[in-house]
Coordinates of C-alpha atoms in Angstrom, one line a residue:
M1 CA -65.0 -58.7 -52.8
I2 CA -67.9 -56.2 -52.7
R3 CA -71.3 -56.3 -54.3
V4 CA -72.7 -53.0 -55.6
K5 CA -76.4 -52.9 -56.2
L6 CA -77.6 -50.4 -58.8
K7 CA -81.3 -49.5 -59.5
S8 CA -82.8 -47.7 -62.5
W9 CA -86.3 -47.1 -63.9
T10 CA -85.2 -47.7 -67.5
A11 CA -82.3 -49.2 -69.4
S12 CA -81.5 -49.8 -73.0
F13 CA -78.5 -51.7 -74.3
R14 CA -78.0 -51.2 -78.0
Y15 CA -77.5 -54.1 -80.4
P16 CA -74.2 -53.2 -82.2
T17 CA -75.5 -54.5 -85.5
F18 CA -78.6 -52.1 -85.6
Q19 CA -77.5 -48.7 -86.9
S20 CA -80.8 -47.0 -87.7
G21 CA -84.6 -47.4 -87.5
Y22 CA -86.1 -49.7 -84.9
Q23 CA -83.7 -50.1 -81.9
P24 CA -84.1 -53.3 -80.0
T25 CA -82.4 -53.7 -76.6
L26 CA -80.2 -56.5 -75.5
P27 CA -81.8 -58.2 -72.5
V28 CA -78.6 -57.7 -70.4
P29 CA -75.7 -55.2 -70.6
P30 CA -72.6 -56.1 -72.5
L31 CA -69.2 -55.8 -70.9
S32 CA -68.6 -52.4 -72.6
T33 CA -71.5 -51.0 -70.7
I34 CA -69.9 -52.2 -67.4
Q35 CA -66.7 -50.5 -68.5
G36 CA -68.7 -47.3 -68.9
I37 CA -70.2 -47.6 -65.5
L38 CA -66.8 -48.1 -63.9
S39 CA -65.4 -45.2 -65.8
A40 CA -68.3 -42.9 -64.6
A41 CA -67.9 -44.0 -61.0
R42 CA -64.1 -43.3 -61.0
G43 CA -64.3 -40.2 -63.2
E44 CA -61.9 -41.3 -65.8
I45 CA -61.7 -44.0 -68.5
V46 CA -61.2 -47.4 -67.0
S47 CA -59.6 -50.3 -68.8
F48 CA -60.3 -53.9 -67.8
R49 CA -56.5 -54.3 -67.6
E50 CA -56.9 -52.4 -64.3
V51 CA -59.7 -54.6 -62.9
P52 CA -58.5 -58.0 -61.6
F53 CA -61.9 -59.5 -61.8
I54 CA -65.5 -58.5 -62.4
G55 CA -68.9 -60.2 -62.5
Y56 CA -72.5 -58.9 -62.9
V57 CA -76.1 -60.0 -62.7
F58 CA -78.8 -57.9 -64.3
I59 CA -82.5 -58.3 -63.5
S60 CA -85.4 -56.5 -65.3
E61 CA -89.1 -56.6 -64.6
G62 CA -90.3 -56.0 -68.1
R63 CA -89.8 -54.2 -71.4
G64 CA -91.7 -51.8 -73.6
L65 CA -91.4 -49.3 -76.5
D66 CA -90.3 -45.7 -76.3
L67 CA -90.6 -43.1 -79.1
E68 CA -87.4 -41.1 -79.3
R69 CA -86.8 -38.0 -81.4
I70 CA -83.4 -38.0 -83.0
Y71 CA -81.3 -35.7 -85.3
A72 CA -79.7 -37.6 -88.2
L73 CA -76.4 -36.4 -89.6
G74 CA -77.0 -34.1 -92.6
K75 CA -80.7 -33.7 -92.0
P76 CA -82.2 -30.5 -90.5
E77 CA -85.5 -32.3 -89.6
T78 CA -85.8 -34.6 -86.7
D79 CA -86.9 -38.3 -87.0
V80 CA -88.8 -40.4 -84.5
I81 CA -87.6 -43.9 -83.9
K82 CA -89.0 -46.8 -81.8
R83 CA -86.6 -47.9 -79.1
E84 CA -87.1 -50.8 -76.7
I85 CA -86.5 -50.1 -73.1
L86 CA -86.3 -52.3 -70.0
F87 CA -88.2 -51.3 -66.8
N88 CA -87.4 -51.4 -63.1
N89 CA -83.9 -52.8 -63.4
T90 CA -81.4 -54.0 -60.9
L91 CA -77.7 -54.5 -61.6
Y92 CA -75.4 -56.3 -59.2
L93 CA -71.7 -55.7 -59.7
Y94 CA -69.1 -58.0 -58.1
L95 CA -65.8 -56.1 -57.7
P96 CA -62.5 -55.9 -55.7
D97 CA -62.8 -54.1 -52.4
E98 CA -61.0 -51.0 -53.6
W99 CA -64.0 -50.1 -55.8
E100 CA -66.1 -49.3 -52.8
R101 CA -64.9 -45.7 -52.5
Y102 CA -65.8 -44.9 -56.1
F103 CA -69.3 -46.1 -55.8
R104 CA -69.8 -44.5 -52.4
K105 CA -69.4 -41.2 -54.3
P106 CA -69.5 -41.6 -58.1
R107 CA -67.9 -38.8 -60.0
F108 CA -70.4 -38.8 -62.9
Q109 CA -73.9 -40.1 -63.5
L110 CA -74.2 -43.9 -63.7
L111 CA -76.1 -44.9 -66.8
L112 CA -77.7 -48.1 -68.0
G113 CA -77.6 -47.2 -71.6
R114 CA -78.8 -43.8 -72.7
S115 CA -78.2 -40.5 -70.9
S116 CA -81.8 -40.7 -69.5
D117 CA -81.2 -44.2 -68.1
I118 CA -79.9 -43.0 -64.8
A119 CA -79.0 -45.5 -62.1
T120 CA -78.5 -45.0 -58.4
V121 CA -76.4 -46.9 -55.9
E122 CA -78.8 -48.6 -53.5
E123 CA -76.4 -50.8 -51.6
I124 CA -72.7 -51.7 -51.3
K125 CA -71.8 -54.7 -49.2
K126 CA -68.9 -57.1 -48.7
I127 CA -69.8 -60.5 -49.8
D128 CA -68.2 -64.0 -49.9
L129 CA -69.4 -66.1 -52.7
E130 CA -69.4 -69.9 -52.1
R131 CA -68.2 -72.0 -55.0
R132 CA -70.8 -74.6 -56.0
E133 CA -71.3 -77.1 -58.8
N134 CA -74.3 -77.2 -61.1
V135 CA -75.7 -73.7 -60.5
P136 CA -78.0 -71.7 -62.8
V137 CA -76.5 -68.7 -64.5
G138 CA -78.3 -65.7 -65.9
G139 CA -78.6 -61.9 -66.1
T140 CA -75.2 -61.8 -67.7
I141 CA -73.2 -62.9 -70.7
V142 CA -70.9 -65.9 -70.7
P143 CA -68.2 -67.1 -73.2
V144 CA -69.6 -69.5 -75.8
S145 CA -67.2 -72.1 -74.5
A146 CA -69.3 -72.4 -71.4
G147 CA -71.6 -74.5 -73.4
L148 CA -74.9 -72.9 -72.2
P149 CA -77.8 -72.5 -74.6
G150 CA -78.8 -68.9 -75.5
I151 CA -78.5 -66.1 -78.0
I152 CA -74.9 -65.9 -79.4
H153 CA -73.8 -62.4 -80.4
A154 CA -70.4 -60.7 -81.1
L155 CA -70.3 -58.0 -78.4
P156 CA -67.7 -55.3 -77.6
V157 CA -65.7 -55.9 -74.4
E158 CA -64.0 -52.5 -74.2
F159 CA -63.9 -49.3 -76.2
D160 CA -61.0 -47.0 -77.1
Y161 CA -62.1 -43.5 -76.3
S162 CA -59.0 -41.8 -77.7
T163 CA -60.5 -41.7 -81.2
I164 CA -63.6 -40.0 -82.6
P165 CA -65.8 -41.9 -83.0
R166 CA -64.8 -44.4 -80.4
R167 CA -63.7 -47.8 -81.6
A168 CA -64.0 -51.3 -80.1
K169 CA -60.7 -52.5 -78.8
L170 CA -61.9 -56.1 -78.3
V171 CA -65.0 -57.9 -79.6
R172 CA -65.8 -61.5 -78.7
P173 CA -68.7 -63.9 -79.2
F174 CA -70.8 -64.4 -76.0
T175 CA -73.9 -66.3 -75.1
I176 CA -76.5 -63.9 -73.7
L177 CA -78.4 -65.3 -70.8
Q178 CA -81.5 -63.6 -69.3
F179 CA -82.1 -64.0 -65.6
P180 CA -83.9 -67.3 -65.2
R181 CA -87.4 -67.0 -63.7
T182 CA -88.8 -70.5 -64.1
I183 CA -87.7 -74.0 -63.1
G184 CA -87.3 -74.8 -66.8
Q185 CA -85.1 -71.8 -67.5
R186 CA -83.0 -72.5 -64.4
R187 CA -82.5 -76.1 -65.5
R188 CA -81.5 -75.1 -69.1
Q189 CA -79.1 -72.5 -67.8
T190 CA -77.4 -74.7 -65.2
Y191 CA -73.6 -74.6 -65.6
R192 CA -72.1 -78.1 -65.3
G193 CA -69.0 -77.0 -63.5
T194 CA -68.1 -74.9 -60.5
L195 CA -68.9 -71.2 -60.1
P196 CA -69.2 -68.7 -57.3
Y197 CA -72.8 -68.6 -56.0
D198 CA -74.7 -65.7 -54.6
P199 CA -77.3 -67.3 -52.2
E200 CA -79.2 -64.0 -51.7
I201 CA -80.1 -63.9 -55.4
D202 CA -80.0 -67.7 -55.8
I203 CA -77.8 -67.5 -58.9
G204 CA -74.3 -68.4 -60.1
V205 CA -72.0 -65.5 -60.9
W206 CA -69.8 -65.6 -63.9
I207 CA -66.6 -63.9 -62.9
Y208 CA -64.3 -62.5 -65.7
E209 CA -60.6 -62.3 -65.3
S210 CA -57.9 -61.4 -67.8
L211 CA -60.3 -59.7 -70.2
H212 CA -57.5 -58.6 -72.5
G213 CA -56.1 -62.0 -72.7
E214 CA -57.8 -65.4 -72.5
I215 CA -61.3 -64.9 -71.2
Q216 CA -61.8 -67.2 -68.2
S217 CA -64.2 -67.8 -65.4
K218 CA -63.1 -67.7 -61.8

C-alpha cells in the first residue's frame, strides 16, 4: 500500500446535525470527506465500491474560532456565523498502490472541509504496516463494535452527487477518536485486538474494507 501525507493550515469538518448558527467542527474527518478528497484527486466522483481498502489518521495542532460571512437562502443581507477551525493539520491516507498517480498530480484542489481549507501533498511513500496486538488508535473514526470509548455519532460514509442537493447514500454510527497525545489517552484508546501499525506515527491504523456492505477492519 501507499501512504499519502497531506498538510493544511486549516480544516473544518461539519457536524451533520448542525444546520445553522454556531458551527462546531468534528475533531477528525468523516469518511465522506475522504470520499471528497479521493474524488478531487482523480477528477471524478469516486465510490468506495471502487476502493478495496482505505485507512486514515488525522492530526491537528489546535483549534480556534473563525468569523464567516454567509448568504442565507431568501435573505438579501449577509449573516456572520462563528465556525470552529482546526490549525496546522496533517492527514495520512493509506491506499492501494494505484492511487499514487492521482495524488502525484491531483486534478482538483484537495480540501479538508471548506473551499478555503486547501491541502497539499507533502509525501507519498510505499509502506508495509506490521500487524500488532493492543495498539492505540486515534485520529480517525472506528465502528462502534470496536468497543473503544469516545464520542458516538451517526456520520455519512458516502454521498450521492447525482441529485441536488446531494444526499447521503450510507450513514452509520461511528466512534470518533482524536489522535492520542498522552499516556492516559493512548491507554484508553488501545484496541484489544490486532491492527496494522504505523511505527513512524506510533499508531494503529483502522483499515476499512467493504464499505458498502459489512464494515470491517483489516
